[in-house]
Amino acid sequence: SPLVPKTKIVRTVTDLKITKSGLKKWIIKYIYYNWYCKNCKKSSSLDGYKKVGKMHGHNLTSWIIYQYMVNVTTFEKIYKTLKDIYQISSGKNISSSMHYFKKIAAEYYKSAYQKLKEGIGDWSILHTDETQFRLTKSNGYVWVLTNMNTVIYMFRPDRTCTFLSEILKDFKGILISDFYKGYDSFTCNQQKCLIHLLRDINDLLFKNQQNVEIKLIATGFSALLKKIVSTIDKYGLKKRNLQKHFKDVELFYKKIDLVEFITKEGIALSLRFKRSKNNLFTFLTYDNVPWNNNNAEHSFKHFVGYRRHANGLLTENSIKDYLILLSLYETCEYRGISFWNFLLSKEKDIDSYMAKYSSQGNLRKKISINNSQSPSNLP
């Protein structure tokens, strides 16, 4: 044969072996050769032999990512656990070596993340919100886009939402958001969060307790919303039951039109209701369209816990890697999937994982988002 072995290469991979009784350290040694061809004078590896570049296995990476994402454990504590319990060390620079796992995991699941983003155009509803995050050298915003079974996070250097124009170009559903003016430029049907409006009215009442004009609007809006919420509690978000409240909405606006507002606060509040009229009660016309943005706020709950110890410590690339993994974790939660089992499966696509493993008991009960509001909490 013209092929002769030229160089023997040995790679040792540290991993975790998963057994019925728990986890244990697992060392795998790979041996392969570079071959030399006497005829063409070239060196190469034969088919079937793959160079092993990673020094750590998939199970170990999955365990680290699970601890980091689900339990919000810092990399320093994860490293200490690996070193003390499993005698696994990842190098002298703890921070760099542990962030390496996040980077390779984010790269591994990047295609799954992109597929989630590409599916937005088919959503019937889209909740969106944003929150500030501090980087090592600058500030930025983390945005969330979600429906009832998928969650997508993105980092942006500022609060402008022009980037959504490209994402929403094929979106035919209903955008549910707060009253940030950036959303006004979008042409899709919108539903403004009425809980945000209630909070603003309550704040205004607290600051202007003697203003009868604000009290008049607050009382009328409270009575209207109590009727609607009572119907939702009884029948759910069904348009056949909700459409009857259009008469109540028109009656509320007629009462506002009959009042000649004098105070600056009263004029501003009445104008806000008139300008937003088309986006306040969209949910009365459709099935299963929430009247609040609870879903987006719920999606930020886990991130807020992470931000407490990560604010000011990450670069832009690092937070983007984290958000890829967070999108997959929260989507698994929404769909009732065990994130741990998903990581171990090596599947790069959540839909493929669900199709393959749904009959094997790896799916859990879906989380529920409260889209109702007790009338006792209204102003």
Short mmCIF file of C-alpha atoms in Angstrom, two decimals:
data_model
loop_
_atom_site.label_atom_id
_atom_site.label_comp_id
_atom_site.label_asym_id
_atom_site.label_seq_id
_atom_site.Cartn_x
_atom_site.Cartn_y
_atom_site.Cartn_z
CA SER A 1 0.00 0.00 0.00
CA PRO A 2 1.30 3.51 -0.80
CA LEU A 3 -0.11 4.77 2.53
CA VAL A 4 2.09 4.55 5.59
CA PRO A 5 1.42 5.93 9.09
CA LYS A 6 3.36 9.12 9.63
CA THR A 7 2.30 10.64 12.95
CA LYS A 8 0.52 9.12 15.91
CA ILE A 9 -1.72 11.61 17.70
CA VAL A 10 -3.33 11.05 21.10
CA ARG A 11 -6.17 13.17 22.50
CA THR A 12 -7.72 12.78 25.94
CA VAL A 13 -11.29 13.99 26.44
CA THR A 14 -12.76 14.59 29.90
CA ASP A 15 -16.48 13.98 30.19
CA LEU A 16 -19.22 12.94 32.59
CA LYS A 17 -20.84 9.52 32.34
CA ILE A 18 -24.52 9.46 33.23
CA THR A 19 -25.73 6.35 35.06
CA LYS A 20 -28.92 5.41 36.90
CA SER A 21 -27.22 6.21 40.20
CA GLY A 22 -25.80 9.58 39.16
CA LEU A 23 -22.81 11.13 37.39
CA LYS A 24 -19.15 10.18 37.40
CA LYS A 25 -16.00 11.40 35.76
CA TRP A 26 -15.25 9.70 32.45
CA ILE A 27 -11.94 9.87 30.56
CA ILE A 28 -11.81 8.89 26.88
CA LYS A 29 -8.54 8.48 24.96
CA TYR A 30 -8.59 8.91 21.19
CA ILE A 31 -5.72 7.65 19.06
CA TYR A 32 -5.44 8.40 15.35
CA TYR A 33 -2.75 8.77 12.69
CA ASN A 34 -1.76 11.11 9.96
CA TRP A 35 -0.94 9.04 6.90
CA TYR A 36 1.69 9.65 4.24
CA CYS A 37 1.17 8.70 0.59
CA LYS A 38 4.34 7.50 -1.17
CA ASN A 39 2.88 8.26 -4.61
CA CYS A 40 1.54 11.81 -4.24
CA LYS A 41 3.83 12.78 -1.34
CA LYS A 42 0.91 14.22 0.67
CA SER A 43 -0.22 13.68 4.25
CA SER A 44 -3.84 13.26 5.31
CA SER A 45 -6.19 11.45 7.68
CA LEU A 46 -8.13 8.44 6.37
CA ASP A 47 -11.92 8.61 6.18
CA GLY A 48 -13.44 7.42 9.42
CA TYR A 49 -10.74 9.04 11.54
CA LYS A 50 -11.73 12.35 13.02
CA LYS A 51 -9.43 14.64 14.90
CA VAL A 52 -10.67 15.43 18.38
CA GLY A 53 -10.15 19.13 19.06
CA LYS A 54 -12.28 19.49 22.18
CA MET A 55 -10.82 18.50 25.49
CA HIS A 56 -14.25 18.13 27.13
CA GLY A 57 -17.21 15.95 26.15
CA HIS A 58 -20.81 16.86 25.38
CA ASN A 59 -22.21 15.61 28.70
CA LEU A 60 -19.81 17.75 30.70
CA THR A 61 -20.64 20.80 28.60
CA SER A 62 -24.37 20.08 29.02
CA TRP A 63 -24.02 19.82 32.80
CA ILE A 64 -22.14 23.13 33.00
CA ILE A 65 -24.69 24.91 30.78
CA TYR A 66 -27.58 23.46 32.80
CA GLN A 67 -26.09 24.71 36.07
CA TYR A 68 -25.35 28.10 34.53
CA MET A 69 -28.72 28.61 32.83
CA VAL A 70 -31.28 26.83 35.01
CA ASN A 71 -29.79 27.20 38.49
CA VAL A 72 -28.16 30.58 37.73
CA THR A 73 -24.90 29.32 39.24
CA THR A 74 -21.83 31.45 38.63
CA PHE A 75 -18.95 29.96 36.68
CA GLU A 76 -16.70 30.28 39.72
CA LYS A 77 -19.03 28.05 41.76
CA ILE A 78 -19.45 25.60 38.89
CA TYR A 79 -15.67 25.33 38.59
CA LYS A 80 -15.32 24.74 42.32
CA THR A 81 -17.92 21.96 42.19
CA LEU A 82 -16.17 20.27 39.26
CA LYS A 83 -12.83 20.48 40.98
CA ASP A 84 -13.98 19.33 44.44
CA ILE A 85 -16.53 16.66 43.48
CA TYR A 86 -15.31 15.32 40.13
CA GLN A 87 -11.61 16.34 40.23
CA ILE A 88 -12.04 18.09 36.89
CA SER A 89 -9.93 21.19 36.31
CA SER A 90 -10.34 23.46 33.30
CA GLY A 91 -7.16 25.54 33.40
CA LYS A 92 -5.51 28.32 35.32
CA ASN A 93 -7.75 31.14 34.10
CA ILE A 94 -11.08 30.04 35.58
CA SER A 95 -13.14 32.81 34.01
CA SER A 96 -11.85 32.31 30.45
CA SER A 97 -11.95 28.52 30.59
CA MET A 98 -15.55 28.41 31.89
CA HIS A 99 -16.81 31.05 29.47
CA TYR A 100 -15.40 28.78 26.76
CA PHE A 101 -18.18 26.29 27.49
CA LYS A 102 -20.83 28.97 27.02
CA LYS A 103 -19.27 30.03 23.74
CA ILE A 104 -19.10 26.55 22.21
CA ALA A 105 -22.65 25.74 23.40
CA ALA A 106 -24.00 28.96 21.87
CA GLU A 107 -22.25 28.13 18.59
CA TYR A 108 -23.64 24.58 18.69
CA TYR A 109 -27.24 25.80 19.12
CA LYS A 110 -27.03 28.89 16.93
CA SER A 111 -28.93 27.22 14.08
CA ALA A 112 -31.76 26.26 16.46
CA TYR A 113 -31.93 29.88 17.62
CA GLN A 114 -32.10 31.14 14.03
CA LYS A 115 -34.90 28.72 13.25
CA LEU A 116 -36.94 30.09 16.16
CA LYS A 117 -36.48 33.62 14.78
CA GLU A 118 -37.47 32.58 11.28
CA GLY A 119 -40.79 31.26 12.58
CA ILE A 120 -41.98 34.64 13.93
CA GLY A 121 -43.82 35.47 10.70
CA ASP A 122 -46.22 32.58 11.34
CA TRP A 123 -47.14 33.62 14.88
CA SER A 124 -50.71 34.74 15.54
CA ILE A 125 -49.66 36.95 18.48
CA LEU A 126 -46.35 38.48 19.47
CA HIS A 127 -45.55 39.87 22.92
CA THR A 128 -42.56 42.18 23.07
CA ASP A 129 -40.74 44.10 25.78
CA GLU A 130 -37.25 45.33 26.59
CA THR A 131 -35.08 45.89 29.65
CA GLN A 132 -31.75 47.58 30.20
CA PHE A 133 -28.49 45.69 30.68
CA ARG A 134 -25.05 47.09 31.56
CA LEU A 135 -21.99 45.76 29.74
CA THR A 136 -18.36 46.13 30.78
CA LYS A 137 -17.87 49.29 28.71
CA SER A 138 -21.35 50.40 27.66
CA ASN A 139 -25.08 49.95 28.18
CA GLY A 140 -27.64 48.21 26.03
CA TYR A 141 -31.08 46.61 25.97
CA VAL A 142 -32.24 43.03 25.99
CA TRP A 143 -35.43 42.52 23.96
CA VAL A 144 -37.84 39.63 24.22
CA LEU A 145 -40.20 38.40 21.48
CA THR A 146 -42.58 35.66 22.55
CA ASN A 147 -45.89 33.98 21.90
CA MET A 148 -47.31 31.20 24.05
CA ASN A 149 -44.75 28.50 23.17
CA THR A 150 -41.58 30.21 21.94
CA VAL A 151 -39.30 32.83 23.52
CA ILE A 152 -36.56 34.74 21.68
CA TYR A 153 -34.10 37.16 23.28
CA MET A 154 -31.92 39.66 21.45
CA PHE A 155 -29.38 42.25 22.52
CA ARG A 156 -29.41 45.76 21.04
CA PRO A 157 -27.07 48.67 21.82
CA ASP A 158 -30.02 51.08 22.22
CA ARG A 159 -33.79 51.15 22.67
CA THR A 160 -34.74 52.01 19.09
CA CYS A 161 -36.89 49.24 17.64
CA THR A 162 -36.27 49.80 13.93
CA PHE A 163 -34.57 46.37 13.83
CA LEU A 164 -38.02 44.85 14.34
CA SER A 165 -39.13 46.08 10.91
CA GLU A 166 -37.14 43.33 9.19
CA ILE A 167 -38.24 40.67 11.69
CA LEU A 168 -41.92 41.65 11.41
CA LYS A 169 -42.04 42.16 7.63
CA ASP A 170 -44.04 38.92 7.16
CA PHE A 171 -45.88 39.09 10.49
CA LYS A 172 -49.68 39.07 10.07
CA GLY A 173 -50.66 38.60 13.68
CA ILE A 174 -51.22 41.00 16.58
CA LEU A 175 -48.38 42.82 18.35
CA ILE A 176 -48.90 43.10 22.11
CA SER A 177 -46.73 45.67 23.84
CA ASP A 178 -46.52 48.54 26.29
CA PHE A 179 -46.96 52.17 25.24
CA TYR A 180 -43.41 52.76 23.99
CA LYS A 181 -43.77 55.11 21.00
CA GLY A 182 -41.33 53.12 18.89
CA TYR A 183 -44.04 50.53 18.22
CA ASP A 184 -46.38 53.09 16.66
CA SER A 185 -44.57 52.92 13.33
CA PHE A 186 -45.55 49.29 12.73
CA THR A 187 -48.58 48.70 10.52
CA CYS A 188 -49.68 45.36 12.00
CA ASN A 189 -52.65 45.13 14.36
CA GLN A 190 -51.65 46.01 17.90
CA GLN A 191 -52.94 45.51 21.43
CA LYS A 192 -51.56 47.80 24.13
CA CYS A 193 -51.07 46.38 27.59
CA LEU A 194 -53.97 47.59 29.71
CA ILE A 195 -52.14 46.71 32.93
CA HIS A 196 -49.47 49.26 31.99
CA LEU A 197 -52.26 51.76 31.46
CA LEU A 198 -53.78 50.89 34.85
CA ARG A 199 -50.43 51.42 36.56
CA ASP A 200 -50.03 54.83 34.92
CA ILE A 201 -53.54 55.85 35.98
CA ASN A 202 -52.90 54.71 39.55
CA ASP A 203 -49.64 56.68 39.67
CA LEU A 204 -51.43 59.73 38.30
CA LEU A 205 -54.20 59.38 40.89
CA PHE A 206 -51.64 59.10 43.69
CA LYS A 207 -49.90 62.30 42.59
CA ASN A 208 -53.15 64.20 41.92
CA GLN A 209 -55.57 62.92 44.52
CA GLN A 210 -57.82 66.00 44.32
CA ASN A 211 -58.12 66.02 40.54
CA VAL A 212 -61.75 65.12 39.79
CA GLU A 213 -61.06 64.81 36.04
CA ILE A 214 -58.57 62.00 36.55
CA LYS A 215 -60.93 60.34 39.03
CA LEU A 216 -63.73 60.52 36.45
CA ILE A 217 -61.67 58.75 33.77
CA ALA A 218 -60.24 56.23 36.26
CA THR A 219 -63.66 55.34 37.62
CA GLY A 220 -65.17 54.91 34.17
CA PHE A 221 -62.26 52.84 32.85
CA SER A 222 -62.24 50.68 35.98
CA ALA A 223 -65.94 49.90 35.62
CA LEU A 224 -65.47 49.06 31.93
CA LEU A 225 -62.52 46.77 32.54
CA LYS A 226 -64.24 44.99 35.42
CA LYS A 227 -67.07 44.00 33.08
CA ILE A 228 -64.65 42.74 30.45
CA VAL A 229 -62.46 40.82 32.90
CA SER A 230 -65.57 39.22 34.41
CA THR A 231 -66.47 37.89 30.95
CA ILE A 232 -62.89 36.64 30.42
CA ASP A 233 -62.91 34.83 33.76
CA LYS A 234 -66.18 33.13 32.80
CA TYR A 235 -65.70 32.34 29.10
CA GLY A 236 -62.02 32.92 28.33
CA LEU A 237 -60.62 35.07 25.54
CA LYS A 238 -63.37 34.31 23.02
CA LYS A 239 -64.54 37.03 20.65
CA ARG A 240 -68.13 35.73 20.54
CA ASN A 241 -68.42 36.60 24.24
CA LEU A 242 -66.21 39.69 24.23
CA GLN A 243 -67.69 41.57 21.26
CA LYS A 244 -70.70 42.61 23.30
CA HIS A 245 -68.43 44.95 25.25
CA PHE A 246 -67.91 47.24 22.24
CA LYS A 247 -71.09 49.00 23.37
CA ASP A 248 -69.54 49.56 26.81
CA VAL A 249 -66.37 50.89 25.16
CA GLU A 250 -68.32 53.39 23.04
CA LEU A 251 -70.31 54.50 26.08
CA PHE A 252 -67.07 55.10 28.01
CA TYR A 253 -65.67 57.25 25.18
CA LYS A 254 -68.92 59.21 24.87
CA LYS A 255 -68.67 60.14 28.54
CA ILE A 256 -65.10 61.37 27.97
CA ASP A 257 -66.21 63.42 24.94
CA LEU A 258 -68.92 65.14 27.00
CA VAL A 259 -66.41 66.42 29.56
CA GLU A 260 -64.56 69.69 29.00
CA PHE A 261 -61.20 68.97 30.61
CA ILE A 262 -59.38 71.92 32.14
CA THR A 263 -56.39 70.57 34.07
CA LYS A 264 -53.21 69.65 32.25
CA GLU A 265 -53.26 66.13 33.68
CA GLY A 266 -56.91 65.58 32.75
CA ILE A 267 -56.37 66.82 29.17
CA ALA A 268 -53.28 64.63 28.72
CA LEU A 269 -55.03 61.50 30.02
CA SER A 270 -58.14 62.02 27.89
CA LEU A 271 -55.99 62.58 24.78
CA ARG A 272 -54.04 59.41 25.56
CA PHE A 273 -57.25 57.39 25.56
CA LYS A 274 -58.43 58.98 22.32
CA ARG A 275 -55.11 58.49 20.48
CA SER A 276 -54.84 54.86 21.59
CA LYS A 277 -58.47 53.89 21.08
CA ASN A 278 -57.78 51.60 18.11
CA ASN A 279 -55.08 49.71 20.03
CA LEU A 280 -56.70 49.38 23.46
CA PHE A 281 -59.50 46.94 22.68
CA THR A 282 -58.21 44.90 19.74
CA PHE A 283 -58.54 41.76 21.87
CA LEU A 284 -62.35 42.06 21.74
CA THR A 285 -62.26 41.23 18.02
CA TYR A 286 -60.12 38.07 18.09
CA ASP A 287 -59.92 34.74 19.87
CA ASN A 288 -57.13 34.12 22.38
CA VAL A 289 -55.57 37.58 22.26
CA PRO A 290 -54.49 38.71 25.76
CA TRP A 291 -55.33 42.22 26.95
CA ASN A 292 -52.04 42.56 28.81
CA ASN A 293 -48.34 41.96 28.27
CA ASN A 294 -47.92 39.54 31.19
CA ASN A 295 -46.35 36.97 28.90
CA ALA A 296 -43.40 39.20 27.96
CA GLU A 297 -42.88 40.29 31.56
CA HIS A 298 -42.97 36.67 32.69
CA SER A 299 -40.29 35.85 30.11
CA PHE A 300 -37.94 38.36 31.75
CA LYS A 301 -38.30 36.87 35.23
CA HIS A 302 -35.39 34.45 34.85
CA PHE A 303 -33.21 37.03 33.12
CA VAL A 304 -33.73 39.55 35.93
CA GLY A 305 -32.35 37.02 38.41
CA TYR A 306 -29.31 36.50 36.19
CA ARG A 307 -28.79 40.24 35.74
CA ARG A 308 -28.33 40.78 39.49
CA HIS A 309 -24.86 39.24 39.42
CA ALA A 310 -23.97 39.68 35.71
CA ASN A 311 -24.66 43.40 35.24
CA GLY A 312 -21.48 45.18 34.15
CA LEU A 313 -19.44 41.97 33.78
CA LEU A 314 -20.15 40.82 30.22
CA THR A 315 -19.08 41.92 26.77
CA GLU A 316 -21.56 42.24 23.91
CA ASN A 317 -20.50 38.90 22.41
CA SER A 318 -20.83 37.21 25.78
CA ILE A 319 -24.38 38.45 26.44
CA LYS A 320 -25.39 37.42 22.91
CA ASP A 321 -24.12 33.89 23.58
CA TYR A 322 -26.08 33.82 26.82
CA LEU A 323 -29.29 34.99 25.10
CA ILE A 324 -29.06 32.20 22.52
CA LEU A 325 -29.03 29.64 25.33
CA LEU A 326 -31.68 31.51 27.32
CA SER A 327 -33.99 31.49 24.29
CA LEU A 328 -33.70 27.72 24.06
CA TYR A 329 -34.13 27.22 27.80
CA GLU A 330 -37.25 29.38 28.06
CA THR A 331 -38.73 27.85 24.90
CA CYS A 332 -38.23 24.42 26.45
CA GLU A 333 -40.01 25.64 29.57
CA TYR A 334 -42.92 27.03 27.55
CA ARG A 335 -43.28 23.80 25.59
CA GLY A 336 -43.00 21.54 28.60
CA ILE A 337 -39.61 20.10 27.62
CA SER A 338 -36.88 19.03 30.03
CA PHE A 339 -33.98 21.34 29.17
CA TRP A 340 -31.53 18.83 30.64
CA ASN A 341 -32.81 16.04 28.39
CA PHE A 342 -32.74 18.37 25.40
CA LEU A 343 -29.08 19.20 26.02
CA LEU A 344 -28.12 15.56 26.43
CA SER A 345 -29.94 14.53 23.25
CA LYS A 346 -27.48 16.51 21.08
CA GLU A 347 -30.45 17.60 18.97
CA LYS A 348 -29.90 21.06 17.45
CA ASP A 349 -33.58 21.75 16.81
CA ILE A 350 -36.35 21.85 19.42
CA ASP A 351 -39.07 20.79 16.97
CA SER A 352 -37.04 17.76 15.94
CA TYR A 353 -36.46 16.91 19.59
CA MET A 354 -40.19 17.10 20.35
CA ALA A 355 -41.04 14.88 17.38
CA LYS A 356 -38.45 12.32 18.40
CA TYR A 357 -38.81 12.20 22.18
CA SER A 358 -42.39 13.27 22.97
CA SER A 359 -43.45 9.62 23.37
CA GLN A 360 -40.61 8.81 25.76
CA GLY A 361 -41.71 10.87 28.75
CA ASN A 362 -39.22 13.73 28.33
CA LEU A 363 -41.91 16.38 27.97
CA ARG A 364 -43.37 18.05 31.02
CA LYS A 365 -46.53 20.04 31.62
CA LYS A 366 -46.50 23.44 29.95
CA ILE A 367 -46.30 26.56 32.07
CA SER A 368 -49.34 28.82 32.20
CA ILE A 369 -49.36 32.60 31.91
CA ASN A 370 -52.03 34.45 33.85
CA ASN A 371 -53.80 36.70 31.36
CA SER A 372 -56.55 37.66 33.76
CA GLN A 373 -56.58 40.29 36.46
CA SER A 374 -58.66 40.28 39.59
CA PRO A 375 -61.20 43.15 39.55
CA SER A 376 -60.14 43.97 43.11
CA ASN A 377 -56.78 45.13 41.76
CA LEU A 378 -58.30 47.64 39.36
CA PRO A 379 -58.41 51.38 40.23
#
